[in-house]
Amino acid sequence: MRVALVGAGIVGVTTAYELAADGHDVSVFERTGGVASETSFANAGVIAPGYVTPWAAPGMAGKVLRHLLSRHTPVRLHAALGPATIGWLVQWWRASRLRTYQANRARMQRLAVYSRERLHHVSSELRLDWERSDGYLVLLRSARDLALARPGLDLLERGGTRFALLDAAGCRSHEPGLNPETDLHAGIHLPDDEVGNCRQFAYLLREEAQRLGARFAFHTRVERIEAGAQPGVVHRRMAVEAGPTTQHARALPADPAPPHAATEPMPEGPTTERYDAVIVCAGVGSRPLLRPLGVTLPLLPVYGYSVTAPLRHLPQHPDHGPRSGVMDERYKVAISRLGQRVRVAGCAEIGGAAQRHNEAAIATLYKVMHDWFPGSALTGQAQHWKGARPMLPDGPPVIGRSGADGVWLNLGHGGSGWALACGSARLLGDLVAGRTPAIDTDGLGIERLRT
């Protein structure tokens, strides 16, 4: 099949690879200047299936309201919210009912476990060498934090996730660089989870997709998708009208980018191409493309922040930074080791704008970093980032047919795109080919949002 794919974030790149590996003729259109340049640019890098869970959970609305009064908070809600955001929040509140939450959590964790397996399979098969480390440690500052985490531990146990509940000394044996002066009551260690450089992996997998024949057209905006079948044509076909975009990538990241092959030349002007299938992986940018086709999705940009800085070289203290990844459960901030750099990521900001950074959110990231690993990073060389997570109100992504002829969806992964990308891509590839996927896809289609 001749396939067009819109969007080259981590979900788009993994999807392009799987489709090319299946033998399809793949063209990828990306409005920025490279892969993983927006939501996937500087995420936390954490792959922890047991902690992939819907944000819509029982009691979450009350937690959000209580956090609004805190200086250092994991959730920030702007006062001026538009009708679309308010409508999304209403749907999110409805999805927080226990039975809905339990069903969506099971769907997300099933996909997350499969995605981790697929990530390891692809990395091993292709012999990809990228920044990663094993293990994930959730830090609990107080007995109250542990009590609040108990229901989650029960879910981990029922889900078959390996973990160990540690005291403070046990936490410091796994992460010797933890600040002894910061209160630490307990921790949850997940040995099968990991931290990895999402953007570096995207670059490497893009090279593999190109080796299989996939073409990438950057600085190219898809302006229109037409769906429908033509008489006498076996495969459904549609037109994609593309033209050069005026939006360009942000400044080059601190992440080292491996060498890669040449990209598809940019079109000189608007062009129309016909394909057997169009896969939409463009996150929040998918909405204006899908709306004329009668496909409406409640996708909301929920903004996250990160700070990335080089680790300070201290020969006398080789463990002064994190060995792998830790999560401060109280503030929902992850601290990840990426080669010789440390990344601190967190915050869920509803409302606002991508270009406007909230200094209070950045201050919370620095607070958590200094609480646990003081002096470990060269903060004067830090890179600040803000990205829009494309979130659906109930949690799981949408993978499969859109309802418009020949248009498929792989989007809405929220803050779990890196943890779900490889599995989502393989599922989409199987569905496009008419094969039975390796895991149950119940509740991952667009149908659940229409009921």
Coordinates of C-alpha atoms in Angstrom, one line a residue:
M1 CA 0.0 0.0 0.0
R2 CA 1.0 3.6 -0.6
V3 CA 0.7 5.3 2.8
A4 CA 0.9 8.9 4.0
L5 CA 1.8 9.6 7.6
V6 CA 1.2 13.0 9.2
G7 CA 3.5 13.8 12.1
A8 CA 7.0 12.7 13.1
G9 CA 7.0 12.7 16.8
I10 CA 7.9 9.4 18.6
V11 CA 4.5 7.9 17.7
G12 CA 4.8 8.9 14.1
V13 CA 8.4 7.7 13.7
T14 CA 7.7 4.3 15.3
T15 CA 4.6 4.0 13.1
A16 CA 6.6 4.8 10.0
Y17 CA 9.1 2.2 10.8
E18 CA 6.5 -0.6 11.5
L19 CA 4.7 0.2 8.2
A20 CA 7.9 0.3 6.2
A21 CA 9.0 -3.0 7.8
D22 CA 5.6 -4.4 6.6
G23 CA 6.6 -3.5 3.1
H24 CA 4.4 -0.4 2.6
D25 CA 5.5 2.6 0.6
V26 CA 5.6 5.2 3.3
S27 CA 5.8 9.1 3.1
V28 CA 6.0 11.1 6.3
F29 CA 5.0 14.7 6.5
E30 CA 6.3 16.8 9.4
R31 CA 5.7 20.6 9.9
T32 CA 8.9 21.1 11.8
G33 CA 12.5 20.6 10.8
G34 CA 13.1 17.1 12.3
V35 CA 11.7 14.1 14.1
A36 CA 10.7 14.4 17.8
S37 CA 10.8 18.2 17.7
E38 CA 7.7 19.1 19.7
T39 CA 6.0 16.9 22.4
S40 CA 8.8 14.3 22.1
F41 CA 11.6 16.8 22.3
A42 CA 12.6 16.7 26.0
N43 CA 10.3 14.5 27.9
A44 CA 11.2 12.7 31.1
G45 CA 12.3 9.5 29.2
V46 CA 10.6 7.2 31.7
I47 CA 9.2 3.8 30.6
A48 CA 7.3 2.5 33.6
P49 CA 4.2 0.5 32.5
G50 CA 3.0 0.1 36.1
Y51 CA 2.7 3.9 36.4
V52 CA 1.0 4.4 33.0
T53 CA -2.4 5.3 34.2
P54 CA -5.3 7.6 33.3
W55 CA -5.2 11.0 34.7
A56 CA -9.0 10.7 35.1
A57 CA -9.0 8.8 38.4
P58 CA -11.4 8.7 41.4
G59 CA -10.7 11.7 43.7
M60 CA -8.4 13.4 41.1
A61 CA -10.7 16.4 40.8
G62 CA -10.4 17.1 44.5
K63 CA -6.6 16.7 44.3
V64 CA -6.4 19.2 41.5
L65 CA -8.5 21.8 43.4
R66 CA -6.3 21.4 46.5
H67 CA -3.2 21.7 44.5
L68 CA -4.3 25.1 43.1
L69 CA -3.5 26.7 46.5
S70 CA 0.0 25.3 46.6
R71 CA 3.2 27.1 45.6
H72 CA 4.9 24.0 44.3
T73 CA 2.2 21.9 42.7
P74 CA 2.0 19.2 40.0
V75 CA -1.1 20.7 38.4
R76 CA -1.6 24.3 37.3
L77 CA -5.0 25.5 36.0
H78 CA -5.2 28.9 34.3
A79 CA -8.0 31.2 35.4
A80 CA -9.2 32.1 31.9
L81 CA -10.4 28.8 30.3
G82 CA -12.2 28.6 27.0
P83 CA -15.4 26.6 26.3
A84 CA -13.4 23.7 24.7
T85 CA -11.2 23.3 27.8
I86 CA -14.2 23.5 30.2
G87 CA -16.0 20.8 28.1
W88 CA -12.9 18.7 28.2
L89 CA -12.7 19.0 32.0
V90 CA -16.3 17.9 32.3
Q91 CA -15.6 14.8 30.2
W92 CA -12.5 14.2 32.3
W93 CA -14.5 14.4 35.5
R94 CA -17.1 11.9 34.2
A95 CA -14.3 9.5 33.2
S96 CA -13.0 9.6 36.7
R97 CA -15.7 7.2 37.9
L98 CA -14.3 4.0 39.4
R99 CA -15.5 1.5 36.7
T100 CA -14.4 3.8 33.8
Y101 CA -11.0 4.4 35.4
Q102 CA -10.4 0.7 36.1
A103 CA -11.3 -0.2 32.5
N104 CA -9.1 2.5 31.0
R105 CA -6.2 1.7 33.4
A106 CA -6.2 -1.9 32.3
R107 CA -6.2 -0.9 28.6
M108 CA -3.3 1.5 29.1
Q109 CA -1.2 -0.9 31.1
R110 CA -1.8 -3.8 28.7
L111 CA -0.6 -1.5 25.9
A112 CA 2.4 -0.2 28.0
V113 CA 3.7 -3.7 28.8
Y114 CA 3.4 -4.7 25.2
S115 CA 5.1 -1.5 24.1
R116 CA 8.0 -2.1 26.3
E117 CA 8.4 -5.6 24.9
R118 CA 8.2 -4.2 21.4
L119 CA 10.8 -1.5 22.2
H120 CA 13.2 -4.2 23.5
H121 CA 12.6 -6.4 20.4
V122 CA 13.2 -3.6 17.9
S123 CA 16.2 -2.3 19.8
S124 CA 17.8 -5.8 19.9
E125 CA 16.9 -6.7 16.3
L126 CA 18.3 -3.5 14.9
R127 CA 21.2 -3.3 17.4
L128 CA 20.3 0.3 18.3
D129 CA 22.7 1.9 20.7
W130 CA 21.0 4.8 22.6
E131 CA 21.2 6.4 26.1
R132 CA 19.3 4.3 28.5
S133 CA 19.5 2.8 32.1
D134 CA 17.5 0.2 34.0
G135 CA 15.4 0.7 37.1
Y136 CA 13.0 3.3 38.4
L137 CA 12.6 4.5 42.0
V138 CA 9.5 6.3 43.3
L139 CA 10.4 8.4 46.4
L140 CA 8.0 8.9 49.2
R141 CA 8.9 11.8 51.5
S142 CA 6.6 10.9 54.4
A143 CA 4.4 8.2 56.0
R144 CA 1.4 10.1 54.6
D145 CA 2.9 9.8 51.1
L146 CA 3.3 6.1 51.6
A147 CA -0.3 5.8 52.8
L148 CA -1.5 7.6 49.7
A149 CA 0.6 5.2 47.5
R150 CA -0.8 2.0 49.1
P151 CA -3.8 1.6 46.6
G152 CA -1.3 1.9 43.7
L153 CA 0.9 -0.8 45.2
D154 CA -2.2 -3.1 45.3
L155 CA -2.8 -2.4 41.7
L156 CA 0.9 -3.1 40.8
E157 CA 0.7 -6.4 42.6
R158 CA -2.6 -7.4 40.9
G159 CA -1.2 -6.4 37.6
G160 CA 1.9 -8.6 38.0
T161 CA 4.4 -5.8 38.1
R162 CA 7.6 -6.6 40.0
F163 CA 8.4 -4.0 42.7
A164 CA 10.0 -3.8 46.1
L165 CA 8.9 -1.5 48.9
L166 CA 12.1 0.0 50.4
D167 CA 13.0 1.9 53.5
A168 CA 15.1 5.1 53.2
A169 CA 18.4 3.1 53.5
G170 CA 17.2 0.7 50.7
C171 CA 16.4 3.7 48.5
R172 CA 19.9 5.1 49.0
S173 CA 21.5 1.8 48.1
H174 CA 19.9 2.0 44.7
E175 CA 20.6 5.8 44.3
P176 CA 23.6 6.6 46.4
G177 CA 23.5 10.2 45.3
L178 CA 20.3 11.0 47.1
N179 CA 20.6 14.0 49.5
P180 CA 20.7 12.6 53.1
E181 CA 19.3 15.9 54.4
T182 CA 16.0 15.6 52.5
D183 CA 13.3 13.8 54.4
L184 CA 12.8 10.3 52.9
H185 CA 10.4 7.8 54.4
A186 CA 10.2 5.0 51.8
G187 CA 10.5 4.2 48.1
I188 CA 9.1 1.9 45.5
H189 CA 11.7 0.3 43.3
L190 CA 10.6 -1.1 39.9
P191 CA 13.6 -3.1 38.5
D192 CA 12.0 -3.9 35.1
D193 CA 11.3 -0.2 34.3
E194 CA 13.8 2.1 32.7
V195 CA 14.8 5.5 31.5
G196 CA 15.8 6.2 27.9
N197 CA 16.5 9.1 25.5
C198 CA 13.3 9.3 23.5
R199 CA 14.6 11.8 20.9
Q200 CA 17.8 9.9 20.3
F201 CA 15.8 6.7 19.8
A202 CA 13.5 8.5 17.3
Y203 CA 16.5 9.6 15.3
L204 CA 17.9 6.1 15.1
L205 CA 14.6 4.5 14.2
R206 CA 14.0 7.2 11.5
E207 CA 17.3 6.0 9.9
E208 CA 16.0 2.5 9.9
A209 CA 12.7 3.5 8.4
Q210 CA 14.5 5.3 5.7
R211 CA 16.7 2.3 5.0
L212 CA 13.5 0.4 4.4
G213 CA 12.4 3.0 1.9
A214 CA 10.3 5.5 4.0
R215 CA 10.6 9.1 2.9
F216 CA 10.4 12.1 5.3
A217 CA 9.4 15.6 4.2
F218 CA 10.2 18.2 6.8
H219 CA 9.0 21.8 7.0
T220 CA 5.9 20.5 5.3
R221 CA 2.4 21.1 6.5
V222 CA -0.5 18.9 5.5
E223 CA -3.4 21.3 4.9
R224 CA -6.2 19.0 3.9
I225 CA -7.1 15.3 3.8
E226 CA -9.8 14.0 1.5
A227 CA -11.4 10.6 2.2
G228 CA -13.4 8.4 0.0
A229 CA -13.4 5.5 -2.5
Q230 CA -13.2 5.8 -6.2
P231 CA -15.2 3.4 -8.5
G232 CA -13.2 0.5 -9.8
V233 CA -10.3 1.0 -7.3
V234 CA -9.7 -1.9 -4.9
H235 CA -8.0 0.1 -2.2
R236 CA -9.6 3.2 -0.7
R237 CA -7.8 6.4 -1.7
M238 CA -7.7 9.9 -0.6
A239 CA -5.8 13.1 -1.4
V240 CA -3.3 14.9 0.9
E241 CA -2.7 18.5 0.0
A242 CA 0.7 19.6 1.3
G243 CA 2.7 22.8 1.2
P244 CA 5.8 24.3 2.9
T245 CA 5.1 25.6 6.4
T246 CA 6.3 28.8 7.9
Q247 CA 6.8 27.1 11.3
H248 CA 10.3 25.9 12.0
A249 CA 11.9 23.8 14.8
R250 CA 13.1 25.4 17.9
A251 CA 16.8 25.8 18.7
L252 CA 18.9 22.7 18.4
P253 CA 18.6 20.5 21.5
A254 CA 21.3 19.4 23.9
D255 CA 20.7 15.8 22.9
P256 CA 23.3 14.5 20.5
A257 CA 21.7 13.6 17.2
P258 CA 23.2 10.7 15.3
P259 CA 24.0 11.1 11.6
H260 CA 21.1 10.4 9.4
A261 CA 20.2 10.0 5.7
A262 CA 19.0 12.8 3.4
T263 CA 15.4 13.8 3.7
E264 CA 12.7 14.1 1.1
P265 CA 13.0 17.4 -0.8
M266 CA 10.5 20.1 0.2
P267 CA 7.8 20.7 -2.4
E268 CA 8.1 24.1 -4.2
G269 CA 4.4 24.9 -3.7
P270 CA 1.1 23.3 -2.7
T271 CA 0.8 19.8 -4.2
T272 CA -1.8 17.1 -4.1
E273 CA -0.9 13.4 -3.7
R274 CA -3.1 10.3 -3.6
Y275 CA -2.5 7.5 -1.2
D276 CA -4.2 4.2 -0.3
A277 CA -4.2 5.2 3.4
V278 CA -3.5 8.2 5.6
I279 CA -2.3 7.7 9.1
V280 CA -2.7 10.8 11.4
C281 CA -0.2 11.0 14.3
A282 CA 0.0 14.7 14.6
G283 CA -1.2 15.1 18.2
V284 CA -3.2 18.2 18.9
G285 CA -2.4 19.4 15.4
S286 CA -4.7 16.5 14.2
R287 CA -7.9 18.3 15.1
P288 CA -8.1 20.7 12.2
L289 CA -7.2 18.0 9.7
L290 CA -9.9 15.6 11.0
R291 CA -12.7 18.1 11.6
P292 CA -13.7 18.5 7.9
L293 CA -14.0 14.7 7.7
G294 CA -16.6 14.7 10.4
V295 CA -14.1 13.3 12.9
T296 CA -14.0 15.3 16.2
L297 CA -11.8 14.3 19.1
P298 CA -11.6 15.9 22.5
L299 CA -7.9 16.4 22.3
L300 CA -6.5 19.0 24.8
P301 CA -2.9 20.3 25.0
V302 CA -1.8 19.7 28.6
Y303 CA 1.6 21.3 28.9
G304 CA 4.6 19.8 30.6
Y305 CA 8.0 21.3 31.5
S306 CA 11.5 20.0 31.7
V307 CA 15.0 21.2 32.6
T308 CA 18.0 19.5 31.1
A309 CA 21.5 20.2 32.3
P310 CA 25.0 18.6 32.1
L311 CA 26.1 16.7 35.1
R312 CA 28.9 18.3 37.1
H313 CA 32.1 16.3 36.9
L314 CA 33.1 15.3 40.4
P315 CA 35.7 12.5 40.4
Q316 CA 35.6 12.2 44.2
H317 CA 31.8 11.7 44.1
P318 CA 31.0 9.6 41.0
D319 CA 27.4 8.9 42.3
H320 CA 26.5 12.6 42.8
G321 CA 23.6 12.4 40.2
P322 CA 20.9 9.8 39.6
R323 CA 22.0 6.4 38.3
S324 CA 18.7 5.9 36.4
G325 CA 15.3 7.5 37.0
V326 CA 13.6 8.6 40.2
M327 CA 10.1 10.1 40.7
D328 CA 9.2 12.4 43.5
E329 CA 5.7 11.2 44.2
R330 CA 4.5 14.2 46.1
Y331 CA 5.3 16.7 43.3
K332 CA 5.0 14.2 40.4
V333 CA 8.5 15.2 39.1
A334 CA 10.8 12.8 37.4
I335 CA 14.6 13.1 37.5
S336 CA 16.3 11.0 34.8
R337 CA 19.9 10.2 33.9
L338 CA 20.5 10.6 30.2
G339 CA 24.2 9.9 29.5
Q340 CA 26.1 12.7 31.1
R341 CA 23.1 14.9 31.5
V342 CA 20.2 15.0 34.0
R343 CA 16.6 15.8 33.0
V344 CA 14.0 17.0 35.5
A345 CA 10.4 16.9 34.1
G346 CA 6.9 17.4 35.4
C347 CA 3.9 19.6 35.8
A348 CA 0.5 19.4 34.1
E349 CA -0.6 22.9 33.0
I350 CA -4.1 23.3 31.7
G351 CA -4.7 26.4 29.6
G352 CA -2.1 29.0 28.8
A353 CA 0.0 29.0 25.6
A354 CA 3.0 27.0 24.3
Q355 CA 5.2 30.1 24.0
R356 CA 4.6 31.4 27.5
H357 CA 6.7 29.6 30.2
N358 CA 5.3 29.6 33.8
E359 CA 8.3 30.5 36.0
A360 CA 6.6 28.9 39.0
A361 CA 6.5 25.5 37.2
I362 CA 10.2 25.8 36.4
A363 CA 10.9 26.7 40.0
T364 CA 9.2 23.5 41.2
L365 CA 11.5 21.4 38.9
Y366 CA 14.6 23.1 40.3
K367 CA 13.3 22.7 43.9
V368 CA 12.9 18.9 43.4
M369 CA 16.3 18.6 41.7
H370 CA 18.0 20.5 44.5
D371 CA 16.1 18.6 47.2
W372 CA 17.4 15.2 45.9
F373 CA 20.6 15.9 44.0
P374 CA 22.0 19.3 45.1
G375 CA 24.9 20.6 43.1
S376 CA 24.8 17.7 40.7
A377 CA 24.0 19.7 37.6
L378 CA 25.5 22.7 35.8
T379 CA 22.3 24.7 36.0
G380 CA 24.0 27.7 34.3
Q381 CA 23.9 25.6 31.1
A382 CA 20.4 24.2 31.6
Q383 CA 17.9 24.1 28.8
H384 CA 14.2 24.8 29.6
W385 CA 11.5 23.2 27.6
K386 CA 7.7 23.3 27.5
G387 CA 5.6 20.8 25.4
A388 CA 2.0 20.1 24.7
R389 CA 0.9 16.6 25.6
P390 CA -2.1 15.7 23.4
M391 CA -4.5 14.3 26.0
L392 CA -7.9 12.7 25.7
P393 CA -10.1 13.1 28.8
D394 CA -10.4 9.4 29.7
G395 CA -6.7 8.4 29.3
P396 CA -6.0 5.8 26.5
P397 CA -5.0 6.8 23.0
V398 CA -7.0 6.2 19.9
I399 CA -5.6 3.6 17.6
G400 CA -7.3 2.4 14.4
R401 CA -9.9 3.5 11.9
S402 CA -11.1 7.1 12.1
G403 CA -14.6 6.5 10.6
A404 CA -13.6 8.3 7.4
D405 CA -12.7 6.1 4.5
G406 CA -9.0 5.2 4.5
V407 CA -8.0 7.5 7.3
W408 CA -6.4 5.9 10.4
L409 CA -5.5 7.3 13.8
N410 CA -2.6 6.8 16.2
L411 CA -2.9 9.7 18.7
G412 CA -3.9 11.0 22.1
H413 CA -1.2 9.4 24.1
G414 CA -0.9 12.3 26.5
G415 CA 2.2 12.2 28.7
S416 CA 2.7 8.5 28.0
G417 CA 3.7 8.7 24.3
W418 CA 7.2 7.4 24.9
A419 CA 6.0 4.5 27.0
L420 CA 3.2 3.5 24.5
A421 CA 4.7 4.4 21.1
C422 CA 6.3 1.1 20.0
G423 CA 3.3 -1.0 20.9
S424 CA 0.8 1.5 19.4
A425 CA 2.8 1.5 16.2
R426 CA 2.8 -2.3 15.9
L427 CA -1.0 -2.4 16.7
L428 CA -1.7 0.2 14.0
G429 CA 0.4 -1.7 11.5
D430 CA -1.5 -5.0 12.2
L431 CA -4.8 -3.3 11.9
V432 CA -4.0 -1.6 8.6
A433 CA -2.8 -5.0 7.3
G434 CA -6.0 -6.7 8.5
R435 CA -4.1 -8.9 10.9
T436 CA -5.1 -9.8 14.4
P437 CA -3.0 -7.7 16.8
A438 CA -0.9 -9.4 19.5
I439 CA -2.9 -7.9 22.3
D440 CA -6.6 -7.1 22.9
T441 CA -7.4 -3.7 21.4
D442 CA -10.8 -3.3 23.1
G443 CA -11.3 0.3 24.2
L444 CA -8.5 1.7 22.1
G445 CA -10.7 2.6 19.1
I446 CA -12.6 5.8 18.4
E447 CA -15.8 4.0 19.3
R448 CA -15.3 4.4 23.0
L449 CA -15.4 8.2 22.6
R450 CA -18.7 8.1 20.8
T451 CA -20.6 6.0 23.4

